[in-house]
Coordinates of C-alpha atoms in Angstrom, one line a residue:
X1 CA -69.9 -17.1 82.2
X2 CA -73.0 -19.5 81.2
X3 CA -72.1 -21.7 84.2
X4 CA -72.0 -18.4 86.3
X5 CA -75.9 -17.5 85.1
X6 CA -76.7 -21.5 85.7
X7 CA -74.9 -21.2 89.2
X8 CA -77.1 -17.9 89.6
X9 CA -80.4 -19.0 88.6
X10 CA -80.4 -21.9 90.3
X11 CA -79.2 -20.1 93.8
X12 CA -81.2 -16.9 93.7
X13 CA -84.5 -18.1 92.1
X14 CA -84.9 -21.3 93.7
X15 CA -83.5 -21.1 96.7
X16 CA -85.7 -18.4 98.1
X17 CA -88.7 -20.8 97.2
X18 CA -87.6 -23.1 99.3
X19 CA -86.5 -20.4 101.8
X20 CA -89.7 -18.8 102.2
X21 CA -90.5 -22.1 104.7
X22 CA -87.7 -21.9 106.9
X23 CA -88.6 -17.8 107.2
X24 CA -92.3 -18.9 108.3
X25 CA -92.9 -17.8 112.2
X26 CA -96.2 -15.2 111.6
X27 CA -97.4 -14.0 115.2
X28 CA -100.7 -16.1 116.3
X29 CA -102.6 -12.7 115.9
X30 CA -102.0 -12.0 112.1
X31 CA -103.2 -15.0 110.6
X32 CA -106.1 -14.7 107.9
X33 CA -107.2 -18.5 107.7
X34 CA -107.0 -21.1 110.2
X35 CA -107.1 -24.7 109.5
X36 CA -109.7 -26.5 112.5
X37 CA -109.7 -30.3 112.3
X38 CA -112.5 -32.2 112.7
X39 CA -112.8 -34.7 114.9
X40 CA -114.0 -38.2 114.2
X41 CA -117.1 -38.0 117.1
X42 CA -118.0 -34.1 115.4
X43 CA -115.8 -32.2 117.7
X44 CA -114.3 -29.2 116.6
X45 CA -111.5 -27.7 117.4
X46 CA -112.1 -24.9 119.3
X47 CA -111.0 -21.4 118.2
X48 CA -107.7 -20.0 120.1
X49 CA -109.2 -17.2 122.6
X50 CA -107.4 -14.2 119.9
X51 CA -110.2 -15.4 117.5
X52 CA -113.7 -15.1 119.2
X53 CA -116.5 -15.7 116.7
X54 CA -119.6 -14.9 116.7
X55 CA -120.4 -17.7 114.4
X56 CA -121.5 -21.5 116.0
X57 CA -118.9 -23.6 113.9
X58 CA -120.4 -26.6 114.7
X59 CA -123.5 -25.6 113.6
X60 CA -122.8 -24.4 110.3
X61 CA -120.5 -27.9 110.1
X62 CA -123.7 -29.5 110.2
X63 CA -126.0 -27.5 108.6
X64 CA -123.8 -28.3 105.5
X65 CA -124.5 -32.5 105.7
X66 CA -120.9 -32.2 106.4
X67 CA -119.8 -36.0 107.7
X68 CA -117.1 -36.0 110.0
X69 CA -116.7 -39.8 109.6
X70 CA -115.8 -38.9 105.4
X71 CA -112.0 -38.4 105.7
X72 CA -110.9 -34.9 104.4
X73 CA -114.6 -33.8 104.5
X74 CA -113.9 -30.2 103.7
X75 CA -116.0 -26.7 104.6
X76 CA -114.7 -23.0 104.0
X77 CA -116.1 -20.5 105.5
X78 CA -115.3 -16.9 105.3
X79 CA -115.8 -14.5 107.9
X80 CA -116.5 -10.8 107.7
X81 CA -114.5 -10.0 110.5
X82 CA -111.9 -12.7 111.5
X83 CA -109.9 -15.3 109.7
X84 CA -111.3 -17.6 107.0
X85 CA -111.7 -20.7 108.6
X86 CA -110.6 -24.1 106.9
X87 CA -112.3 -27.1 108.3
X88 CA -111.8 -30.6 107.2
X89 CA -112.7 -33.9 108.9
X90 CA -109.9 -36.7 110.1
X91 CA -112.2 -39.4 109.3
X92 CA -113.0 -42.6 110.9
X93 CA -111.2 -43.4 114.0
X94 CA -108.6 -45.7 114.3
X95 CA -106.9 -47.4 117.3
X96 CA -103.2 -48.0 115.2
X97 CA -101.2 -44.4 116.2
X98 CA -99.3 -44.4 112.9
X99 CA -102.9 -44.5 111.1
X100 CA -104.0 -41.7 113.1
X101 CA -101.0 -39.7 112.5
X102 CA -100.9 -40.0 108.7
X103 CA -105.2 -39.2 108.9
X104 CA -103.7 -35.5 110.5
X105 CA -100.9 -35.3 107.5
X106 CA -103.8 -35.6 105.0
X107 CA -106.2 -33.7 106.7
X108 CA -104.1 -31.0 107.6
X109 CA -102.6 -30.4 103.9
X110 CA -105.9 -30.8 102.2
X111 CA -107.0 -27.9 104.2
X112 CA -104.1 -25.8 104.1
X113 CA -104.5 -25.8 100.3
X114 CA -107.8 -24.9 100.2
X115 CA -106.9 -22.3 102.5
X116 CA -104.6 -21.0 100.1
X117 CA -106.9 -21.5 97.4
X118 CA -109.3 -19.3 99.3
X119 CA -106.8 -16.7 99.1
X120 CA -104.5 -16.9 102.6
X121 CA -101.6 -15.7 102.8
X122 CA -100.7 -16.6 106.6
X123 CA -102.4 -20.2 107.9
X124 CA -102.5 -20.6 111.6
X125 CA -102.6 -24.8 112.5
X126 CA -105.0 -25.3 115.6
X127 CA -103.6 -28.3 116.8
X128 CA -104.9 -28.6 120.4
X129 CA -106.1 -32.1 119.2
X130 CA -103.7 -33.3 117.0
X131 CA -99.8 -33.9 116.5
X132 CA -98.4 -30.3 116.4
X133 CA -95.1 -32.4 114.6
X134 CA -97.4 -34.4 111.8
X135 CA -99.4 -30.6 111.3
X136 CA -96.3 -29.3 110.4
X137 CA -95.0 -32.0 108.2
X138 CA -97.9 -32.1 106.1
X139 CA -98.8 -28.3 105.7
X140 CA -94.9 -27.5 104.9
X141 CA -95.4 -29.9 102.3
X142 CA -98.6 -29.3 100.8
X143 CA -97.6 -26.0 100.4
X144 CA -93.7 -27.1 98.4
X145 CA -93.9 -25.5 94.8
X146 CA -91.3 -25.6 92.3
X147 CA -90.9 -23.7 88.6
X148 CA -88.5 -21.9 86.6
X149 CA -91.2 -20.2 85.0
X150 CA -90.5 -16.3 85.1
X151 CA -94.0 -14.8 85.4
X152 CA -94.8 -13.1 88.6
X153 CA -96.7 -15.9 91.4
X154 CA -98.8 -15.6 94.2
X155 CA -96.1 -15.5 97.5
X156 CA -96.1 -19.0 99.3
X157 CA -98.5 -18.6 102.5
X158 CA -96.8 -18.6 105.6
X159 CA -97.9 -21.7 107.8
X160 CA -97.7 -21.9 111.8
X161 CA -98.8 -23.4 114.5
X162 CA -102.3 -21.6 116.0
X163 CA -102.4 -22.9 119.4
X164 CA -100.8 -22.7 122.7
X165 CA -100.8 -26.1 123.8
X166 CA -100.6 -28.0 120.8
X167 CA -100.9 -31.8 121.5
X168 CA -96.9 -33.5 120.6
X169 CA -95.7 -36.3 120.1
X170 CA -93.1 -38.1 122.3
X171 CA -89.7 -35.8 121.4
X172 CA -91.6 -34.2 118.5
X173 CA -93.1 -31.0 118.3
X174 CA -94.1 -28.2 115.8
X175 CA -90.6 -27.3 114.9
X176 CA -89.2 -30.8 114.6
X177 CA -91.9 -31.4 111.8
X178 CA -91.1 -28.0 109.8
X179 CA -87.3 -29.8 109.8
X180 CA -88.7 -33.0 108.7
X181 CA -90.8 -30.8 105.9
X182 CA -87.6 -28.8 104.6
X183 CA -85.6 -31.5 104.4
X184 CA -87.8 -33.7 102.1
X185 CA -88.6 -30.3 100.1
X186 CA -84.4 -29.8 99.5
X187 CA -84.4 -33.1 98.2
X188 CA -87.3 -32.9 95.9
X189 CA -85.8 -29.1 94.9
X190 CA -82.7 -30.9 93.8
X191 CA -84.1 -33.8 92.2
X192 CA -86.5 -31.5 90.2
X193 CA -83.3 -29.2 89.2
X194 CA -81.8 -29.8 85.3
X195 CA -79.4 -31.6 84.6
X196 CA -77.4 -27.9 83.5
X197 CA -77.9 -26.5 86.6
X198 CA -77.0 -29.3 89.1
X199 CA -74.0 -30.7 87.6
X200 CA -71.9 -32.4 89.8
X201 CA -69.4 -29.2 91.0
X202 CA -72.8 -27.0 91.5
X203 CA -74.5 -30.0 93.5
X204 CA -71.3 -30.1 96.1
X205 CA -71.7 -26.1 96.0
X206 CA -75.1 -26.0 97.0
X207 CA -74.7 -28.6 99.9
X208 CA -71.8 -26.4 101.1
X209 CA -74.2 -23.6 100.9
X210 CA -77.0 -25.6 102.4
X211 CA -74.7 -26.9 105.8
X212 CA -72.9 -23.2 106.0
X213 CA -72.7 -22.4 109.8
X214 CA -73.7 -25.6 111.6
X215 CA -71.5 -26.9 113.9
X216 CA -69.9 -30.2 114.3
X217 CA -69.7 -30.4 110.1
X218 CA -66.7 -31.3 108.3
X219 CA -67.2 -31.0 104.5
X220 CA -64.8 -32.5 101.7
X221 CA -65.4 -32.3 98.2
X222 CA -62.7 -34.3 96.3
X223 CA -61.9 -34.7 92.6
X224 CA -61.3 -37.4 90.2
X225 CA -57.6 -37.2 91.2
X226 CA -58.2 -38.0 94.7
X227 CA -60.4 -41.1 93.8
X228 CA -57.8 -42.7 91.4
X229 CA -55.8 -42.3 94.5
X230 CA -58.3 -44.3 96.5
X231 CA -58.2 -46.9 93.5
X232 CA -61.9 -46.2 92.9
X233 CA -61.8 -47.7 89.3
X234 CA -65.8 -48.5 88.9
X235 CA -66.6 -45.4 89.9
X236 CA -64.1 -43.6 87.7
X237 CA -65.4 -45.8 85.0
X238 CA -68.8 -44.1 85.2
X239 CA -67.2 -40.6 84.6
X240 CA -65.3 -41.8 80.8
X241 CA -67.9 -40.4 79.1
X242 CA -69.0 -36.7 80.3
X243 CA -67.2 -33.7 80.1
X244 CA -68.3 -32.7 83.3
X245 CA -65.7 -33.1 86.2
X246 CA -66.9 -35.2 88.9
X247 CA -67.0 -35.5 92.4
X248 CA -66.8 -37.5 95.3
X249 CA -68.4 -35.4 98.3
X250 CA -68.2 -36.7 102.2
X251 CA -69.7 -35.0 105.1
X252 CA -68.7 -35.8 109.1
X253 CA -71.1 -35.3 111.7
X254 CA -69.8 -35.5 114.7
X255 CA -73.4 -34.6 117.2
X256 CA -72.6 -37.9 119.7
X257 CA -70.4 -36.9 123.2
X258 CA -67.4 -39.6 121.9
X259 CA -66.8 -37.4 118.6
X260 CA -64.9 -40.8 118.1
X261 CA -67.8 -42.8 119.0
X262 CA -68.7 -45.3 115.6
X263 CA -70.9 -43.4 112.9
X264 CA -73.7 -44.3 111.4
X265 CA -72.6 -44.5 107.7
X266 CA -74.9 -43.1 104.3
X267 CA -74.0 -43.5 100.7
X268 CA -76.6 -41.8 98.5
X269 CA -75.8 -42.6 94.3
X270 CA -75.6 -39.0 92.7
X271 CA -75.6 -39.9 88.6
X272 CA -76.5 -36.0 88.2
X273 CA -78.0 -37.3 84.5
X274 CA -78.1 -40.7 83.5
X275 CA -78.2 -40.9 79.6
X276 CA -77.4 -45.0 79.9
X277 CA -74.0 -44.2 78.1
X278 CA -73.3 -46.3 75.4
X279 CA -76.3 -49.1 76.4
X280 CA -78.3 -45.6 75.4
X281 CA -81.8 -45.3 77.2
X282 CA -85.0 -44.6 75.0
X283 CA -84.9 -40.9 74.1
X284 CA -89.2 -40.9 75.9
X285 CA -89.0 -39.7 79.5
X286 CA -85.0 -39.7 79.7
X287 CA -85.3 -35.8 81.2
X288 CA -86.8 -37.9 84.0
X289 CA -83.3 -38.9 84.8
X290 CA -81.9 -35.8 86.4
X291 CA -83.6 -37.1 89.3
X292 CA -81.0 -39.8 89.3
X293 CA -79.1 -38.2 92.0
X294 CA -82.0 -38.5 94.2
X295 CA -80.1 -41.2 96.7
X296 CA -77.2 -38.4 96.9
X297 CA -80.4 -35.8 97.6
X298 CA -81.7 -37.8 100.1
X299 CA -79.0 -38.8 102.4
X300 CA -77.7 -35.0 102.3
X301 CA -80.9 -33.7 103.0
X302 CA -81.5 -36.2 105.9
X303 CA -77.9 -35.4 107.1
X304 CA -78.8 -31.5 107.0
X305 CA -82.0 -32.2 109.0
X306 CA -80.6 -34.4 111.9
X307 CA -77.6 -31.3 112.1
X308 CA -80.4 -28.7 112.5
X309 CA -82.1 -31.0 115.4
X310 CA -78.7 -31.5 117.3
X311 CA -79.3 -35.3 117.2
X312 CA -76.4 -37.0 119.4
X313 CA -75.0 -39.3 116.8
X314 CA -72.2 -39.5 114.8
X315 CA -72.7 -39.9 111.0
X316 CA -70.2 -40.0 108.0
X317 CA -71.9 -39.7 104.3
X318 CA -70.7 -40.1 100.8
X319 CA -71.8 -39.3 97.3
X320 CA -70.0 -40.2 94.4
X321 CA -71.5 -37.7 91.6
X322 CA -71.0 -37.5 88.1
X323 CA -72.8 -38.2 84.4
X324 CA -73.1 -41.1 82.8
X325 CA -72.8 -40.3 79.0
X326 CA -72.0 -41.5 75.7
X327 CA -68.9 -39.7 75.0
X328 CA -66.1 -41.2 73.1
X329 CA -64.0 -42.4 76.0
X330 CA -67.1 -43.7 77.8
X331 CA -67.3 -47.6 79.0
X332 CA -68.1 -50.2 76.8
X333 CA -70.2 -53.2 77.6
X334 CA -67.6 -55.9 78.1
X335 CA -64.9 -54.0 79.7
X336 CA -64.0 -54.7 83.1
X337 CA -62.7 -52.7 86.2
X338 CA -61.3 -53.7 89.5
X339 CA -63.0 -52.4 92.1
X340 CA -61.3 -50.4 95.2
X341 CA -61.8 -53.6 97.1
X342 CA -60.4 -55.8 94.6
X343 CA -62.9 -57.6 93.1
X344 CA -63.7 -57.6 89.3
X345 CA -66.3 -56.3 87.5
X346 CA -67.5 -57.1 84.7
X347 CA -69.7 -53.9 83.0
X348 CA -72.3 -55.9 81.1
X349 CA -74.6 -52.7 80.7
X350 CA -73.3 -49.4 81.1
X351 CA -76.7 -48.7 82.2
X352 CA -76.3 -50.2 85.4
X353 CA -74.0 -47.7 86.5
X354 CA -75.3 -46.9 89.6
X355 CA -74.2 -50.4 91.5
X356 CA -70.8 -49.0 90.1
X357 CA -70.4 -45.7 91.5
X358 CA -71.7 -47.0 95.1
X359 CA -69.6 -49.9 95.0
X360 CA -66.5 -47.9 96.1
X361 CA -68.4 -45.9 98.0
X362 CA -69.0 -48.4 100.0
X363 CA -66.0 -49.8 100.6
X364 CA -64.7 -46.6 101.2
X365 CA -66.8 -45.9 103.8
X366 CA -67.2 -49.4 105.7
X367 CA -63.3 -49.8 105.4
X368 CA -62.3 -46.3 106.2
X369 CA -64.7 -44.9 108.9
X370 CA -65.7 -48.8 110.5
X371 CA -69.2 -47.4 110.8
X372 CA -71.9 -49.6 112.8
X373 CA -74.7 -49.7 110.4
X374 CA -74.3 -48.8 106.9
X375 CA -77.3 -47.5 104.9
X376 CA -77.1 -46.5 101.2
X377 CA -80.0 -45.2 99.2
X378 CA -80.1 -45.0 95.1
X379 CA -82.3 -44.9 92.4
X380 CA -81.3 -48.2 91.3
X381 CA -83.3 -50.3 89.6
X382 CA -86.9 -50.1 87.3
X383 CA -87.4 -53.3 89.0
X384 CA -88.1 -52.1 92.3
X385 CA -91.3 -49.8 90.7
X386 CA -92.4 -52.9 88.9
X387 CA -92.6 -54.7 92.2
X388 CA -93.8 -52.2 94.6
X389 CA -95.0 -49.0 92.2
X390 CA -95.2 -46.0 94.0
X391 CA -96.1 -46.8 97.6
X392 CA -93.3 -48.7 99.1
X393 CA -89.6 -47.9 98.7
X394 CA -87.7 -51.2 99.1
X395 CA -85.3 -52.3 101.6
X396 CA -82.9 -55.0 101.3
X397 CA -80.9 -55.4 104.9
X398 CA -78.4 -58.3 106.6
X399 CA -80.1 -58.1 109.8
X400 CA -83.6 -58.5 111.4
X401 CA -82.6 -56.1 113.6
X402 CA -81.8 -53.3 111.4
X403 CA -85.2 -53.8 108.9
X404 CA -87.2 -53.6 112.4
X405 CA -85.8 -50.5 113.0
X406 CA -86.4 -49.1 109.9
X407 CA -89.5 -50.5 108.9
X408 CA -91.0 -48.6 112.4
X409 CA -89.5 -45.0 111.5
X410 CA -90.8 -45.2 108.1
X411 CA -94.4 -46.5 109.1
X412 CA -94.4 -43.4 111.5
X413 CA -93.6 -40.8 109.4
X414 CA -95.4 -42.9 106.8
X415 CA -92.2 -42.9 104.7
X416 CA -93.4 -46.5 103.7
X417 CA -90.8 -49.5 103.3
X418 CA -90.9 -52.7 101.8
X419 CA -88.7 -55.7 102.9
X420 CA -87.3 -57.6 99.6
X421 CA -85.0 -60.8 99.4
X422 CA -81.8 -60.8 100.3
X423 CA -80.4 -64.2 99.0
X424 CA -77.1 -66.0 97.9
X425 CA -79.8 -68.0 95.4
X426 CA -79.5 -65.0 93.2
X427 CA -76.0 -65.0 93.0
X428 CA -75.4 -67.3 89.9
X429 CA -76.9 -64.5 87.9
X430 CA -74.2 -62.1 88.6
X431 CA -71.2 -64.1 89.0
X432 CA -71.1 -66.2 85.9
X433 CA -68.8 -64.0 83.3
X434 CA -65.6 -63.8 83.2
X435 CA -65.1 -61.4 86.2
X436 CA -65.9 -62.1 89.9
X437 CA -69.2 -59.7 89.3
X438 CA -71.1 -58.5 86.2
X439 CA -72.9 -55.2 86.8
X440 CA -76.5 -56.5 85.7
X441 CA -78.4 -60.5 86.3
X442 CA -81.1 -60.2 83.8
X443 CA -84.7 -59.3 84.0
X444 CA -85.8 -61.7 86.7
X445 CA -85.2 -60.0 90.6
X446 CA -83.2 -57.4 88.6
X447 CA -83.5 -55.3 92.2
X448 CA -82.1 -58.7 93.9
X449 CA -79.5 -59.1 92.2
X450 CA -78.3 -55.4 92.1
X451 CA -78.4 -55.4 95.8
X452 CA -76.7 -58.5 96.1
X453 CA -73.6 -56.7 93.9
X454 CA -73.5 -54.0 96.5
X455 CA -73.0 -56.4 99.5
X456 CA -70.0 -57.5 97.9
X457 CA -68.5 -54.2 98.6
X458 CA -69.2 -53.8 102.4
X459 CA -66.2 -54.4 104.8
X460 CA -67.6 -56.5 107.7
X461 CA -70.2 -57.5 106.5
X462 CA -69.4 -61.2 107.1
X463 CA -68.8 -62.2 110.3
X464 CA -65.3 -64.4 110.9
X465 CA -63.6 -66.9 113.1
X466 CA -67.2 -67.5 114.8
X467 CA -67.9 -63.2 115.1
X468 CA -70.7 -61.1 114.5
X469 CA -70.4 -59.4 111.3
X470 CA -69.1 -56.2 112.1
X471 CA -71.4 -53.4 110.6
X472 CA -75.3 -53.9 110.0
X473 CA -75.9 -52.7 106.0
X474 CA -79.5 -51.9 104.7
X475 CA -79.5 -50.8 100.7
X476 CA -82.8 -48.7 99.9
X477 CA -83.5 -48.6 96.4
X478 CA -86.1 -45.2 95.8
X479 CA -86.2 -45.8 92.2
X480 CA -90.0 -46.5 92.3
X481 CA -91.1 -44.1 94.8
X482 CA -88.3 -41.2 93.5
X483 CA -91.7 -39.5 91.5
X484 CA -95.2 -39.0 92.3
X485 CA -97.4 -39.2 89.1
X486 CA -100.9 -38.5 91.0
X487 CA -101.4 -35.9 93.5
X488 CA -102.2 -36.8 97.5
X489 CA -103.1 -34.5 100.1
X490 CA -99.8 -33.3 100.9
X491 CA -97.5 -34.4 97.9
X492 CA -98.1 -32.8 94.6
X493 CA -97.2 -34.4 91.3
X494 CA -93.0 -34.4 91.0
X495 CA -90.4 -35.9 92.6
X496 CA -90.9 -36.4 95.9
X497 CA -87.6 -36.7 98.3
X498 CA -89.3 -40.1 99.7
X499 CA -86.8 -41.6 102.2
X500 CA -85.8 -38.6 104.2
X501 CA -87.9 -38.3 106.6
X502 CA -88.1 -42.1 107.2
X503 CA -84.0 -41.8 107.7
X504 CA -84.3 -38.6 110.0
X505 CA -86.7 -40.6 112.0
X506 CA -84.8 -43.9 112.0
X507 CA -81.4 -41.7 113.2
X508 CA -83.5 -39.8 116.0
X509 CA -84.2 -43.6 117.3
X510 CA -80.9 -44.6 117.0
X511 CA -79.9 -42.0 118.4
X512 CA -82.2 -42.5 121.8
X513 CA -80.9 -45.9 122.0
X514 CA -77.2 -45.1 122.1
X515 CA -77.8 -42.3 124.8

């Protein structure tokens, strides 16, 4: 009954909150604010012909000393008769596209939110001079709250696009960036969730919920039966110590013309709480950790996203989820596992669990489903925040190919990555015990030598007898970019769902390229 209420809350409070953006579409004549950018030369959007005002914009603009050269240079003014009007300055110019783009994200949610401030409840986007996609990205964003708190809240304004010919992108228009926007607000919904009420059997049941009445999906949620069937002993080793059942959930796509065309593969690490088990984290900040499902978050809600834009392109994606806990069957430090690959491993720290739950995962689905790029995503190590903090998620790929093409997706959508080593050189740190692996390398390159463990669990990754390897493999590690301790224009404090709209971008390429 207590799991029902959880089940409940978590469906029928939240859910609507997150709701309320796919349900925005107010008609272009019952907005009361409207958010004009400024341009860089002092040009002002101007008003769309259902708003005449008697008011000189410009003139007021300047009146005020306002600098349209100060990026996010802001002016509210409220009109007896017509729509408050939000305007905020784009700043300096800049001849680099993706700096351009990311100056209308900022600018655009700034304003919204002082909209809102000032009381709107529907915000019309004039974006005759800027991307209609990136104006939709940001102000769906800005506008993303989360709480369990009971007390009554002002509604979430409704946000749309103000202008008949908004200026788009190549392929992406208003609608494309709302999809973008949801997506990376699912994924920061569930990261934010308790640990109570996203176990692993309510995480599969949301996601069910979440994909119900696409086409072209094929859900399977399987138990730990089904993955001591598979042999998937280090990720069954995770689960000793909870209570909790958990689960092993895959998702087909099948959006390309061949529905047996090779998929693109995603592995996302879902640890629903991560307590350390018996190598017990500190007791400060270890609620942070129900966020530790935020690679199994982030490749779902990219998934969902490139369903809902039809993308031609085959994808297959699996999560192993469970707890990691203290309990008295749990793994010890010293025991060892083999792998569903065969290999040994060594469980130095039971803290490093996460290599160990994506290290079947990845063999199941490089060996199974012979995708042609593999990408997992995990918060795996604290290393990767020492290195790059908050502003870079980091990448560690086999191919030059594979980084370029994800290093230009996340630099549009400004979804930053960050390159790190890929090297054999760290390899003495994790192969020296007793099995073929141990599950941690020490302090130094700690992110190194966690992604070098995961290669070892890629089918065709090497090439033989003089081939190509047969599948490129990228492993993103979101560990430091997973939370957001100071506010931005567009992303308050909290988790953040980084990495899904850099993924939905890099598939949307992909996809081009295969068509």
């Amino acid at each position: 009954m207590l799991r029902n209420r959880i089940q409940r809350l978590a469906y029928n409070h939240l859910s609507p909150s997150l709701n309320k953006f796919q349900r925005m579409s107010s008609t272009k004549s019952g907005f009361d604010a409207l958010v004009l950018p400024v341009l860089p030369n002092g040009e002002i959007t101007q008003l769309p012909s259902a708003y005449p005002s008697s008011l000189n914009i410009s003139s007021v603009w300047t009146a005020t000393n306002a600098k349209s050269t100060k990026a996010l240079e802001k002016r509210i003014i409220h009109q007896e008769n017509g729509p408050t009007l939000s305007l905020v300055a784009l700043g300096k110019g800049s001849t680099s596209q993706n700096a351009t783009r990311e100056a209308t994200r900022r600018a655009v949610g700034d304003a919204v939110k002082a909209a809102k401030d000032a009381g709107a409840r529907s915000i019309g986007i004039v974006a005759d001079n800027i991307s209609d996609h990136d104006a939709a990205v940001a102000s769906n964003l800005a506008l993303f709250e989360f709480t369990l708190q009971t007390k009554e809240r002002d509604p979430v304004p409704s946000v749309s696009c103000a202008s008949s010919q908004p200026r788009s992108e190549s392929g992406l228009q208003w609608n494309t960036g709302e999809l973008y926007a949801q997506g990376q607000n699912l994924a920061r919904e569930l990261m934010e969730l308790p640990a109570n009420m996203l176990t692993p059997t309510i995480f599969c049941e949301r996601v069910v919920k979440e994909f119900e009445g696409l086409d072209k999906v094929e859900i399977h949620v399987h138990d730990e039966a089904w993955a001591s069937e598979k042999s998937m002993r280090t990720f069954l080793s995770v689960t000793q110590g909870t209570a909790e059942p958990a689960k092993f959930l895959e998702i087909h796509y099948k959006g390309a013309s061949n529905p047996d065309a090779r998929p693109l593969g995603l592995v996302g690490k879902g640890i629903t709480f991560d307590s350390g088990g018996i190598s017990l984290k500190p007791g400060a900040g270890m609620k942070l950790m129900r966020g530790d499902m935020g690679g199994a978050a982030t490749v779902v809600s990219a998934l969902l996203t490139i369903v809902k834009l039809g993308l031609p392109i085959n994808v297959v994606l699996a999560a192993p989820l469970t707890e990691n806990m203290p309990g008295g069957r749990a793994t010890k430090p010293g025991d060892v596992f083999v792998a569903m690959n065969g290999k040994t491993v060594e469980v130095d720290n039971t803290d490093a669990e996460g290599r160990l739950v994506l290290a079947d995962a990845l063999t199941y689905v490089s060996r199974e489903f012979k995708p042609h790029t593999l990408i997992d995503v995990a918060t795996l190590t604290g290393a990767i925040q020492i290195a790059l903090g908050e502003i870079f998620t980091g990448v560690f790929s086999t191919t030059d190919s594979l980084w370029s093409t994800l290093h230009a997706a996340g630099e549009a959508e400004y979804d930053r990555f960050w390159r790190m080593p890929l090297d054999e050189d760290f390899g003495p740190q994790i192969y020296k015990g007793m099995a073929d692996l141990i599950n941690t390398g020490g302090r130094p390159g700690g992110s190194c030598t966690a992604a070098l463990f995961l290669k070892a669990f890629v089918d065709g990754i090497e090439g033989k007898d003089g081939k190509a390897a047969e599948v490129e493999w990228a492993h993103i590690d979101i560990a430091g970019t997973m939370e957001a301790t100071r506010a931005g224009p567009y992303q308050k404090p909290g988790m953040t769902g980084r990495g899904v709209r850099g993924l939905v971008e890099f598939a949307r390429r992909l996809s081009q390229n295969q068509s």
